[in-house]
């Protein structure tokens, strides 16, 4: 656990400083969820396999969070900005692998097609066109940005995405960022405690 995560866990617990019922419910029942899910064993096995190959783009805890988010929002169309066969793609499509249309593009490629329910920005991408890509997020969709503290460029990209048109809630999860496009919410930035 990082020093920032420890500080948030110790001093930012009661109510999370959140007045939005939607975001409070999201934090308490998805991000901070401690129950075991049926897919966690598959996530664990896949994580070990990919880690031994050196192809793991996120941690196992982040993979579990992605699964819980997908299980909550039920995205049908997912866009992965980065590697198509990534651990993140495995976790996001795990709630219903046959019902999910997964599309992957390299950083800087043009996004074609309709709007997406979920967009995942990998750590390995260069953040060149993030703000242009996030406009393809469907209303009531969500986007996840991995490695928001990895470099100054990624922190700047995260800040830009938080102010993008259509994004109403952004939640800083220390290592990842969550963006929600819900027009019924007031625009606000939140800092959550570290999920495990």
Coordinates of N, CA and C in Angstrom, one line a residue:
X1 N 0.9 -1.2 0.0 CA 0.0 0.0 0.0 C 0.9 1.2 0.0
X2 N 0.6 2.2 -0.8 CA 1.3 3.4 -0.9 C 1.0 4.3 0.3
X3 N 1.9 5.3 0.5 CA 1.7 6.3 1.5 C 0.4 7.1 1.4
X4 N 0.1 7.4 0.1 CA -1.2 8.1 -0.2 C -2.4 7.2 0.1
X5 N -2.3 5.9 -0.2 CA -3.3 5.0 0.1 C -3.5 4.8 1.5
X6 N -2.4 4.7 2.3 CA -2.5 4.6 3.8 C -3.2 5.8 4.4
X7 N -2.8 7.0 3.9 CA -3.4 8.3 4.4 C -4.9 8.3 4.1
X8 N -5.3 7.9 2.9 CA -6.7 7.9 2.6 C -7.5 6.9 3.4
X9 N -6.9 5.7 3.6 CA -7.6 4.7 4.4 C -7.7 5.1 5.8
X10 N -6.8 5.8 6.4 CA -6.8 6.2 7.8 C -7.7 7.4 8.1
X11 N -7.7 8.4 7.1 CA -8.3 9.7 7.4 C -9.5 10.1 6.5
X12 N -9.8 9.3 5.5 CA -10.8 9.7 4.6 C -11.9 8.6 4.5
X13 N -12.2 7.9 5.6 CA -13.1 6.8 5.6 C -14.6 7.2 5.7
X14 N -15.0 7.9 6.7 CA -16.4 8.1 7.1 C -17.1 8.8 6.0
X15 N -17.9 8.1 5.2 CA -18.7 8.7 4.2 C -18.0 9.0 2.9
X16 N -16.7 8.9 2.9 CA -15.8 9.1 1.7 C -15.9 10.6 1.2
X17 N -16.6 11.5 1.9 CA -16.7 12.8 1.5 C -17.6 12.9 0.3
X18 N -18.5 12.0 0.1 CA -19.3 11.9 -1.1 C -20.8 12.2 -0.8
X19 N -21.3 13.1 -1.5 CA -22.7 13.5 -1.3 C -23.7 12.9 -2.4
X20 N -23.1 12.4 -3.4 CA -23.9 11.8 -4.5 C -24.3 10.4 -4.1
X21 N -25.6 10.0 -4.0 CA -26.0 8.7 -3.7 C -25.4 7.6 -4.7
X22 N -25.4 8.0 -6.0 CA -24.9 7.1 -7.0 C -23.4 6.8 -6.8
X23 N -22.6 7.8 -6.5 CA -21.1 7.6 -6.4 C -20.9 6.9 -5.0
X24 N -21.6 7.3 -4.0 CA -21.4 6.6 -2.7 C -21.7 5.1 -2.8
X25 N -22.8 4.8 -3.5 CA -23.2 3.4 -3.7 C -22.1 2.7 -4.6
X26 N -21.6 3.3 -5.5 CA -20.5 2.8 -6.4 C -19.3 2.5 -5.5
X27 N -18.9 3.4 -4.7 CA -17.7 3.2 -3.8 C -17.9 2.1 -2.8
X28 N -19.0 2.1 -2.1 CA -19.3 1.1 -1.1 C -19.6 -0.3 -1.6
X29 N -20.3 -0.4 -2.7 CA -20.8 -1.7 -3.2 C -20.0 -2.3 -4.3
X30 N -19.1 -1.5 -4.9 CA -18.3 -2.0 -6.0 C -16.8 -1.8 -5.8
X31 N -16.4 -0.6 -5.6 CA -15.0 -0.3 -5.4 C -14.4 -1.0 -4.1
X32 N -15.1 -0.8 -3.0 CA -14.7 -1.3 -1.7 C -15.3 -2.6 -1.3
X33 N -15.9 -3.3 -2.3 CA -16.5 -4.6 -2.1 C -15.5 -5.6 -1.6
X34 N -15.8 -6.4 -0.6 CA -14.8 -7.4 0.0 C -15.3 -8.8 -0.2
X35 N -16.5 -9.0 -0.8 CA -17.0 -10.4 -1.0 C -16.3 -11.1 -2.1
X36 N -16.2 -12.4 -2.1 CA -15.6 -13.2 -3.1 C -16.7 -13.3 -4.3
X37 N -16.2 -13.3 -5.5 CA -17.1 -13.5 -6.7 C -16.7 -14.8 -7.3
X38 N -17.6 -15.4 -8.1 CA -17.4 -16.6 -8.8 C -16.2 -16.6 -9.7
X39 N -15.9 -15.4 -10.3 CA -14.9 -15.3 -11.3 C -13.5 -15.0 -10.7
X40 N -13.4 -14.8 -9.4 CA -12.1 -14.5 -8.8 C -11.0 -15.6 -9.0
X41 N -11.5 -16.9 -9.0 CA -10.5 -18.0 -9.2 C -9.9 -17.9 -10.6
X42 N -10.8 -17.7 -11.6 CA -10.3 -17.5 -12.9 C -9.4 -16.4 -13.1
X43 N -9.7 -15.2 -12.4 CA -8.8 -14.1 -12.5 C -7.4 -14.4 -11.9
X44 N -7.4 -15.1 -10.8 CA -6.2 -15.5 -10.1 C -5.3 -16.4 -11.0
X45 N -5.9 -17.4 -11.6 CA -5.2 -18.3 -12.5 C -4.7 -17.6 -13.7
X46 N -5.5 -16.7 -14.3 CA -5.1 -16.0 -15.5 C -4.0 -15.0 -15.1
X47 N -4.0 -14.4 -14.0 CA -3.0 -13.5 -13.5 C -1.7 -14.2 -13.4
X48 N -1.7 -15.4 -12.7 CA -0.4 -16.1 -12.6 C 0.2 -16.5 -13.9
X49 N -0.7 -17.0 -14.8 CA -0.2 -17.4 -16.1 C 0.4 -16.2 -16.9
X50 N -0.3 -15.1 -16.9 CA 0.3 -13.9 -17.6 C 1.5 -13.3 -16.9
X51 N 1.5 -13.4 -15.6 CA 2.7 -12.8 -14.9 C 3.9 -13.6 -15.2
X52 N 3.8 -15.0 -15.3 CA 4.9 -15.8 -15.6 C 5.4 -15.6 -17.0
X53 N 4.5 -15.1 -17.9 CA 4.9 -14.8 -19.3 C 5.4 -13.3 -19.4
X54 N 5.2 -12.5 -18.3 CA 5.6 -11.1 -18.3 C 4.6 -10.3 -19.1
X55 N 3.3 -10.7 -19.2 CA 2.3 -10.0 -20.0 C 1.2 -9.4 -19.2
X56 N 1.4 -9.0 -18.0 CA 0.3 -8.6 -17.1 C 0.4 -7.1 -17.1
X57 N -0.7 -6.4 -17.6 CA -0.8 -5.0 -17.7 C -1.3 -4.3 -16.4
X58 N -2.0 -5.1 -15.6 CA -2.5 -4.5 -14.3 C -2.3 -5.6 -13.2
X59 N -2.5 -5.2 -12.0 CA -2.4 -6.1 -10.9 C -3.7 -7.0 -10.7
X60 N -3.6 -8.0 -9.9 CA -4.7 -8.9 -9.7 C -5.8 -8.1 -9.0
X61 N -5.5 -7.2 -8.0 CA -6.6 -6.5 -7.4 C -7.3 -5.5 -8.3
X62 N -6.5 -4.9 -9.2 CA -7.1 -4.1 -10.3 C -8.0 -4.9 -11.2
X63 N -7.6 -6.1 -11.5 CA -8.4 -7.0 -12.4 C -9.7 -7.3 -11.7
X64 N -9.7 -7.6 -10.4 CA -10.9 -7.8 -9.7 C -11.8 -6.6 -9.7
X65 N -11.2 -5.4 -9.5 CA -12.0 -4.2 -9.6 C -12.7 -4.0 -11.0
X66 N -11.9 -4.3 -12.0 CA -12.5 -4.2 -13.4 C -13.7 -5.2 -13.5
X67 N -13.5 -6.4 -13.0 CA -14.6 -7.4 -13.1 C -15.8 -6.9 -12.4
X68 N -15.6 -6.3 -11.1 CA -16.8 -5.8 -10.4 C -17.4 -4.6 -11.1
X69 N -16.7 -3.8 -11.7 CA -17.2 -2.7 -12.5 C -18.1 -3.2 -13.6
X70 N -17.5 -4.1 -14.4 CA -18.2 -4.7 -15.5 C -19.5 -5.4 -15.0
X71 N -19.4 -6.1 -13.9 CA -20.5 -6.8 -13.4 C -21.6 -5.8 -12.9
X72 N -21.2 -4.6 -12.5 CA -22.2 -3.6 -12.1 C -22.9 -2.9 -13.3
X73 N -22.0 -2.5 -14.3 CA -22.6 -1.7 -15.4 C -23.0 -2.6 -16.6
X74 N -22.6 -3.8 -16.7 CA -23.0 -4.7 -17.8 C -22.7 -4.1 -19.2
X75 N -21.4 -3.7 -19.5 CA -21.2 -3.2 -20.8 C -21.3 -4.2 -21.9
X76 N -21.9 -3.8 -23.0 CA -22.0 -4.8 -24.2 C -20.9 -4.5 -25.2
X77 N -20.5 -3.2 -25.3 CA -19.4 -2.8 -26.2 C -18.3 -2.2 -25.4
X78 N -17.1 -2.9 -25.5 CA -15.9 -2.5 -24.7 C -14.8 -2.1 -25.7
X79 N -14.2 -1.0 -25.5 CA -13.0 -0.6 -26.3 C -11.8 -0.6 -25.4
X80 N -10.8 -1.4 -25.8 CA -9.5 -1.4 -25.1 C -8.5 -0.6 -25.9
X81 N -8.0 0.4 -25.3 CA -6.9 1.2 -25.9 C -5.6 0.6 -25.4
X82 N -5.0 -0.2 -26.2 CA -3.8 -1.0 -25.9 C -3.9 -2.4 -26.5
X83 N -3.3 -3.3 -25.8 CA -3.2 -4.7 -26.3 C -4.6 -5.4 -26.3
X84 N -5.0 -6.1 -27.3 CA -6.3 -6.7 -27.4 C -6.3 -7.9 -26.4
X85 N -5.3 -8.7 -26.4 CA -5.3 -9.9 -25.5 C -4.6 -9.5 -24.2
X86 N -5.2 -8.6 -23.5 CA -4.6 -8.1 -22.2 C -5.4 -8.7 -21.0
X87 N -4.8 -8.7 -19.9 CA -5.4 -9.2 -18.7 C -6.7 -8.3 -18.3
X88 N -6.6 -7.0 -18.6 CA -7.7 -6.1 -18.4 C -8.9 -6.5 -19.2
X89 N -8.6 -6.8 -20.5 CA -9.7 -7.3 -21.4 C -10.4 -8.6 -20.9
X90 N -9.6 -9.5 -20.4 CA -10.1 -10.7 -19.8 C -11.0 -10.4 -18.6
X91 N -10.6 -9.5 -17.7 CA -11.4 -9.2 -16.5 C -12.6 -8.5 -16.9
X92 N -12.6 -7.5 -17.8 CA -13.8 -6.8 -18.2 C -14.8 -7.6 -18.9
X93 N -14.4 -8.6 -19.7 CA -15.4 -9.4 -20.4 C -15.8 -10.7 -19.6
X94 N -15.3 -10.8 -18.4 CA -15.5 -12.0 -17.6 C -16.9 -12.2 -17.1
X95 N -17.7 -11.1 -16.9 CA -19.0 -11.3 -16.4 C -20.0 -12.0 -17.4
X96 N -19.7 -11.8 -18.7 CA -20.5 -12.5 -19.7 C -19.7 -12.5 -21.0
X97 N -18.8 -13.4 -21.1 CA -17.8 -13.4 -22.3 C -18.5 -13.5 -23.6
X98 N -19.6 -14.2 -23.7 CA -20.3 -14.4 -25.0 C -21.2 -13.2 -25.4
X99 N -21.5 -12.4 -24.4 CA -22.4 -11.2 -24.7 C -21.6 -9.9 -24.9
X100 N -20.3 -10.0 -24.8 CA -19.5 -8.7 -24.9 C -18.8 -8.6 -26.3
X101 N -18.9 -7.5 -26.9 CA -18.2 -7.2 -28.1 C -17.0 -6.4 -27.7
X102 N -15.8 -7.0 -27.9 CA -14.5 -6.4 -27.4 C -13.8 -5.9 -28.6
X103 N -13.4 -4.6 -28.6 CA -12.6 -4.0 -29.7 C -11.4 -3.4 -29.1
X104 N -10.2 -3.6 -29.8 CA -9.0 -3.1 -29.3 C -8.4 -2.2 -30.4
X105 N -7.8 -1.1 -29.9 CA -7.0 -0.2 -30.9 C -5.7 0.1 -30.3
X106 N -4.7 0.5 -31.1 CA -3.5 0.9 -30.6 C -3.6 2.4 -30.3
X107 N -2.7 2.9 -29.4 CA -2.8 4.4 -29.1 C -2.6 5.2 -30.3
X108 N -3.4 6.2 -30.5 CA -3.3 7.0 -31.7 C -4.1 6.6 -32.9
X109 N -4.6 5.4 -32.9 CA -5.5 4.9 -34.0 C -6.8 5.6 -33.9
X110 N -7.5 5.7 -35.0 CA -8.8 6.3 -35.1 C -9.9 5.3 -34.6
X111 N -10.8 5.8 -33.8 CA -11.9 5.0 -33.3 C -13.0 5.0 -34.3
X112 N -13.4 3.8 -34.7 CA -14.5 3.8 -35.7 C -15.7 3.1 -35.1
X113 N -16.8 3.4 -35.6 CA -18.0 2.7 -35.1 C -18.8 3.5 -34.2
X114 N -19.8 2.8 -33.5 CA -20.7 3.5 -32.6 C -20.0 3.8 -31.3
X115 N -20.8 4.3 -30.4 CA -20.4 4.5 -29.0 C -20.1 3.3 -28.2
X116 N -19.3 3.3 -27.2 CA -18.9 2.2 -26.4 C -19.5 2.4 -25.0
X117 N -19.8 1.3 -24.3 CA -20.3 1.3 -23.0 C -19.1 1.4 -22.0
X118 N -18.0 0.9 -22.4 CA -16.8 0.9 -21.5 C -15.6 1.1 -22.3
X119 N -14.7 2.0 -21.8 CA -13.4 2.2 -22.5 C -12.3 2.0 -21.4
X120 N -11.3 1.2 -21.8 CA -10.2 1.0 -20.9 C -8.9 1.5 -21.5
X121 N -8.2 2.4 -20.8 CA -6.9 2.9 -21.3 C -5.8 2.2 -20.6
X122 N -5.0 1.5 -21.3 CA -3.9 0.7 -20.7 C -2.8 1.6 -20.3
X123 N -2.0 1.0 -19.3 CA -0.8 1.7 -18.8 C 0.3 1.9 -20.0
X124 N 0.3 1.0 -20.9 CA 1.3 1.0 -21.9 C 1.1 1.9 -23.0
X125 N 0.0 2.6 -23.1 CA -0.3 3.5 -24.2 C 0.3 4.9 -23.9
X126 N 0.3 5.7 -24.9 CA 1.0 7.0 -24.9 C 0.1 8.2 -24.5
X127 N -1.1 8.0 -24.3 CA -2.1 9.1 -23.9 C -2.2 10.2 -25.0
X128 N -1.9 9.9 -26.2 CA -1.9 10.9 -27.3 C -3.4 11.4 -27.6
X129 N -4.3 10.5 -27.7 CA -5.6 10.9 -28.1 C -6.7 10.5 -27.2
X130 N -6.4 10.5 -25.9 CA -7.4 10.0 -24.9 C -8.6 10.9 -24.9
X131 N -8.5 12.2 -24.9 CA -9.6 13.1 -24.9 C -10.5 12.9 -26.1
X132 N -10.0 12.6 -27.2 CA -10.7 12.4 -28.5 C -11.5 11.1 -28.4
X133 N -10.8 10.1 -27.8 CA -11.4 8.7 -27.7 C -12.5 8.7 -26.7
X134 N -12.4 9.4 -25.6 CA -13.4 9.4 -24.5 C -14.7 10.0 -25.0
X135 N -14.7 10.7 -26.1 CA -16.0 11.2 -26.6 C -16.8 10.1 -27.2
X136 N -16.2 8.9 -27.4 CA -17.0 7.8 -27.9 C -17.7 7.0 -26.8
X137 N -17.6 7.5 -25.6 CA -18.2 6.8 -24.5 C -19.7 7.1 -24.5
X138 N -20.5 6.1 -24.4 CA -22.0 6.2 -24.4 C -22.4 6.8 -23.1
X139 N -23.6 7.5 -23.1 CA -24.2 8.0 -21.9 C -24.5 6.8 -21.0
X140 N -24.2 6.9 -19.7 CA -24.3 5.9 -18.7 C -23.2 4.9 -18.8
X141 N -22.1 5.2 -19.5 CA -21.0 4.3 -19.7 C -19.9 4.7 -18.7
X142 N -18.8 3.9 -18.7 CA -17.7 4.3 -17.8 C -16.4 4.0 -18.5
X143 N -15.3 4.7 -18.1 CA -14.0 4.5 -18.6 C -13.0 4.3 -17.5
X144 N -12.0 3.5 -17.7 CA -11.0 3.3 -16.7 C -9.6 3.6 -17.3
X145 N -8.9 4.4 -16.5 CA -7.5 4.8 -17.0 C -6.5 4.2 -16.0
X146 N -5.7 3.3 -16.5 CA -4.7 2.6 -15.7 C -3.5 3.5 -15.5
X147 N -2.8 3.4 -14.4 CA -1.5 4.0 -14.2 C -1.6 5.6 -14.2
X148 N -2.6 6.2 -13.5 CA -2.7 7.6 -13.6 C -1.6 8.3 -12.9
X149 N -0.8 7.7 -12.1 CA 0.3 8.3 -11.4 C 1.6 7.8 -11.9
X150 N 1.6 7.1 -13.0 CA 2.9 6.5 -13.5 C 3.9 7.5 -14.0
X151 N 3.4 8.6 -14.6 CA 4.3 9.7 -15.0 C 3.5 11.0 -15.0
X152 N 4.3 12.1 -15.2 CA 3.6 13.4 -15.3 C 2.7 13.5 -16.5
X153 N 3.1 12.9 -17.6 CA 2.2 12.9 -18.8 C 0.9 12.2 -18.6
X154 N 0.9 11.1 -17.8 CA -0.3 10.4 -17.5 C -1.2 11.1 -16.5
X155 N -0.5 11.8 -15.6 CA -1.3 12.6 -14.6 C -2.0 13.8 -15.4
X156 N -1.3 14.3 -16.3 CA -1.9 15.4 -17.1 C -3.0 14.9 -18.0
X157 N -2.8 13.7 -18.6 CA -3.9 13.1 -19.4 C -5.1 12.8 -18.5
X158 N -4.9 12.3 -17.3 CA -6.0 12.1 -16.3 C -6.8 13.4 -16.0
X159 N -6.1 14.4 -15.8 CA -6.7 15.7 -15.5 C -7.5 16.2 -16.7
X160 N -7.0 16.0 -17.9 CA -7.7 16.4 -19.1 C -9.0 15.6 -19.2
X161 N -8.9 14.3 -19.0 CA -10.1 13.4 -19.1 C -11.1 13.8 -18.1
X162 N -10.7 14.2 -16.9 CA -11.7 14.5 -15.9 C -12.6 15.7 -16.3
X163 N -12.0 16.6 -17.2 CA -12.8 17.8 -17.7 C -13.4 17.6 -19.0
X164 N -13.3 16.4 -19.6 CA -13.8 16.1 -20.9 C -15.3 16.2 -20.9
X165 N -15.8 16.6 -22.1 CA -17.3 16.8 -22.3 C -18.0 15.4 -22.1
X166 N -19.1 15.4 -21.3 CA -19.8 14.2 -21.1 C -19.4 13.5 -19.8
X167 N -18.2 13.7 -19.3 CA -17.8 13.1 -18.1 C -18.3 13.8 -16.9
X168 N -19.1 13.2 -16.0 CA -19.8 13.9 -14.9 C -19.2 13.5 -13.6
X169 N -18.6 12.3 -13.5 CA -18.0 11.9 -12.2 C -16.6 11.3 -12.5
X170 N -15.6 11.7 -11.8 CA -14.3 11.0 -11.9 C -13.8 10.7 -10.5
X171 N -13.4 9.4 -10.4 CA -12.9 8.9 -9.1 C -11.5 8.5 -9.2
X172 N -10.6 9.1 -8.4 CA -9.2 8.8 -8.3 C -9.0 7.6 -7.4
X173 N -8.5 6.5 -7.9 CA -8.4 5.3 -7.1 C -6.9 5.1 -6.8
X174 N -6.1 6.1 -6.8 CA -4.6 6.0 -6.7 C -3.9 5.5 -7.9
X175 N -4.0 4.2 -8.2 CA -3.3 3.6 -9.3 C -4.2 3.7 -10.6
X176 N -5.5 3.8 -10.5 CA -6.4 3.8 -11.6 C -7.3 5.0 -11.4
X177 N -7.9 5.4 -12.5 CA -8.9 6.4 -12.5 C -10.2 5.9 -13.1
X178 N -11.3 6.3 -12.6 CA -12.7 5.8 -13.1 C -13.4 7.1 -13.5
X179 N -13.9 7.1 -14.7 CA -14.7 8.1 -15.3 C -16.1 7.6 -15.6
X180 N -17.1 8.4 -15.2 CA -18.5 8.0 -15.4 C -19.2 9.1 -16.2
X181 N -19.9 8.6 -17.2 CA -20.7 9.5 -18.1 C -22.2 9.3 -17.7
X182 N -22.7 10.1 -16.8 CA -24.0 9.9 -16.3 C -24.6 11.3 -16.3
X183 N -25.5 11.7 -17.2 CA -26.0 13.1 -17.3 C -26.8 13.5 -16.1
X184 N -27.3 12.5 -15.3 CA -28.1 12.8 -14.1 C -27.2 13.3 -12.9
X185 N -25.9 13.2 -13.0 CA -25.0 13.5 -11.9 C -24.5 14.9 -12.2
X186 N -24.1 15.6 -11.1 CA -23.4 16.9 -11.2 C -22.0 16.6 -11.4
X187 N -21.3 17.4 -12.2 CA -19.9 17.2 -12.5 C -19.1 17.3 -11.2
X188 N -18.3 16.3 -10.9 CA -17.5 16.3 -9.6 C -16.4 15.4 -9.7
X189 N -15.3 15.7 -9.0 CA -14.1 14.8 -8.9 C -14.1 14.3 -7.5
X190 N -13.8 13.0 -7.4 CA -13.8 12.3 -6.1 C -12.5 11.6 -5.9
X191 N -12.1 11.5 -4.6 CA -10.9 10.7 -4.3 C -11.4 9.5 -3.4
X192 N -11.1 8.3 -3.8 CA -11.6 7.2 -3.0 C -10.4 6.6 -2.3
X193 N -10.7 5.7 -1.3 CA -9.6 5.0 -0.7 C -9.2 3.9 -1.6
X194 N -8.0 3.3 -1.4 CA -7.5 2.3 -2.3 C -8.3 1.0 -2.2
X195 N -8.7 0.5 -3.3 CA -9.4 -0.8 -3.3 C -8.4 -1.9 -3.3
X196 N -8.8 -3.0 -2.8 CA -7.8 -4.2 -2.7 C -8.4 -5.4 -3.4

